[in-house]
Backbone as a ProteinNet text record, in pm:
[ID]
protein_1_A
[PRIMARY]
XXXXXXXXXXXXXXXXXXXXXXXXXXXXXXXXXXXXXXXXXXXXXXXXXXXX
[TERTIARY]
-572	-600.6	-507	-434	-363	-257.3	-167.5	-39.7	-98.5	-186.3	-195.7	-234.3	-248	-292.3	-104.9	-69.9	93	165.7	135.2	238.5	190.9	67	24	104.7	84.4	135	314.8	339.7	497.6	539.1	454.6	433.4	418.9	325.7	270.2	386.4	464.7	563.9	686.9	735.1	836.8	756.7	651.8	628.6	671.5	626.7	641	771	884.6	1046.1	1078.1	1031.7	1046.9	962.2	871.8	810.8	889.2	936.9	978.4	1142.2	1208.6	1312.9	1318.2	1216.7	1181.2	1146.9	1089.1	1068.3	920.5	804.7	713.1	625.1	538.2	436.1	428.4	413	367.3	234.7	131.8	4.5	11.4	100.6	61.2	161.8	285.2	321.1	242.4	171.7	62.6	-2.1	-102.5	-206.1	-136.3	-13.7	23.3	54.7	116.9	132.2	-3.2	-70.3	-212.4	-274.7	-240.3	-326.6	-196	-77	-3.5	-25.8	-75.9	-87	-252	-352.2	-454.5	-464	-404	-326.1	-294.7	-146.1	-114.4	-216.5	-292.2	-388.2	-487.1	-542.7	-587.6	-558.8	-445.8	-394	-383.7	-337.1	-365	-471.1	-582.8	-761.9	-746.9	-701.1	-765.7	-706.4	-600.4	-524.6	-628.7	-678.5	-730.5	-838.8	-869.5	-970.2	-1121	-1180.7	-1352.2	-1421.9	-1573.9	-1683.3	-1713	-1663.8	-1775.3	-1715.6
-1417.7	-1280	-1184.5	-1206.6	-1163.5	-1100.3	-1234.5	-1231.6	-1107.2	-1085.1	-1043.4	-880.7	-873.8	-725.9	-663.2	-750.9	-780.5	-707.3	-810.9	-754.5	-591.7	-601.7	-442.3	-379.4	-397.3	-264.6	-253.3	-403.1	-344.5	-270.2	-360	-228.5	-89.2	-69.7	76.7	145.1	83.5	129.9	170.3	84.1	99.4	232.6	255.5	368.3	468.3	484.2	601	617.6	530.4	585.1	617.9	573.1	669.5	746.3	813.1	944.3	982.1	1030.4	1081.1	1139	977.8	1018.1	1131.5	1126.2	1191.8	1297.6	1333.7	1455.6	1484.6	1426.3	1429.6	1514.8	1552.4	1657.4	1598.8	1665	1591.1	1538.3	1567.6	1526.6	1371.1	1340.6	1186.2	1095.2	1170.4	1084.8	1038.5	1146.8	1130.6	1006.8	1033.7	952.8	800.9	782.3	675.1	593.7	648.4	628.7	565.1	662.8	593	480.9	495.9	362.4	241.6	255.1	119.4	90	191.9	175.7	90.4	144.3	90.6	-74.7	-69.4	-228.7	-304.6	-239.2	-301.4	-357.1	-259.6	-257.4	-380.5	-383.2	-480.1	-670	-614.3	-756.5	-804.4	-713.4	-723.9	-792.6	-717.5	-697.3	-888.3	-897.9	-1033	-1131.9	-1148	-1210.2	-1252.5	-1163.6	-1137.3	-1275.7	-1351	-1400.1	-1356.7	-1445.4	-1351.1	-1384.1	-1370.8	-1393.7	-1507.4	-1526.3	-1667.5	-1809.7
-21.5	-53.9	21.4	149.6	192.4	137.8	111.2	53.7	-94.8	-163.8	-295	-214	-115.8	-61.4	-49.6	37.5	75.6	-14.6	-157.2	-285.5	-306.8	-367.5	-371.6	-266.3	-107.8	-62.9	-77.8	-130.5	-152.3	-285.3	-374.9	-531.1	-504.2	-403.9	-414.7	-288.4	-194.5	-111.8	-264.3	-331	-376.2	-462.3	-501.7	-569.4	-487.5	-413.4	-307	-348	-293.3	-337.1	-418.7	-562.8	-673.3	-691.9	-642.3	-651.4	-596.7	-480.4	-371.1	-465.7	-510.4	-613.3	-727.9	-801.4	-922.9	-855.7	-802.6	-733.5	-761.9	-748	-775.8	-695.3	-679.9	-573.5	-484.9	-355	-234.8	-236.6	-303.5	-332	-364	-486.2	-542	-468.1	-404.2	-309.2	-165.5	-110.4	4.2	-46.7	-161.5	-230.4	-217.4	-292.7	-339.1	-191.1	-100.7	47.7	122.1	58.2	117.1	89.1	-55.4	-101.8	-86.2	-29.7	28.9	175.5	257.7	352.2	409.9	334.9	325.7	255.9	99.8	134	239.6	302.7	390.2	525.5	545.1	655.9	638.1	460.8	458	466.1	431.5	444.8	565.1	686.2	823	909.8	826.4	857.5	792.9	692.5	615.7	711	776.4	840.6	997.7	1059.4	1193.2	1157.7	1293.6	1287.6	1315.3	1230.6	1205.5	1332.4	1280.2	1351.2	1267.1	1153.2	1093.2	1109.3
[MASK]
++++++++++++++++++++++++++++++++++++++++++++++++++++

């Protein structure tokens, strides 16, 4: 599940550069930033060892 958080946040990173390219609002670039970064985070989180 990692690796599939992984890809997302590199899908949603390379978005960011073409928003950013196209010249898109700072709003859906923030947004889109966020939701790769929260990806990324998760894949992090999935990685860590548990309690179980």
């Amino acid at each position: 599940m990692a690796i599939v958080l992984f890809v997302v946040a590199g899908f949603l990173a390379g978005g960011v550069v073409q928003l950013i390219k196209s010249g898109a609002t700072k709003f859906s670039v923030g947004l889109v930033g966020l939701l790769a970064a929260l990806a990324a985070a998760g894949g992090v989180a999935w990685l860590l060892p548990g309690n179980g």
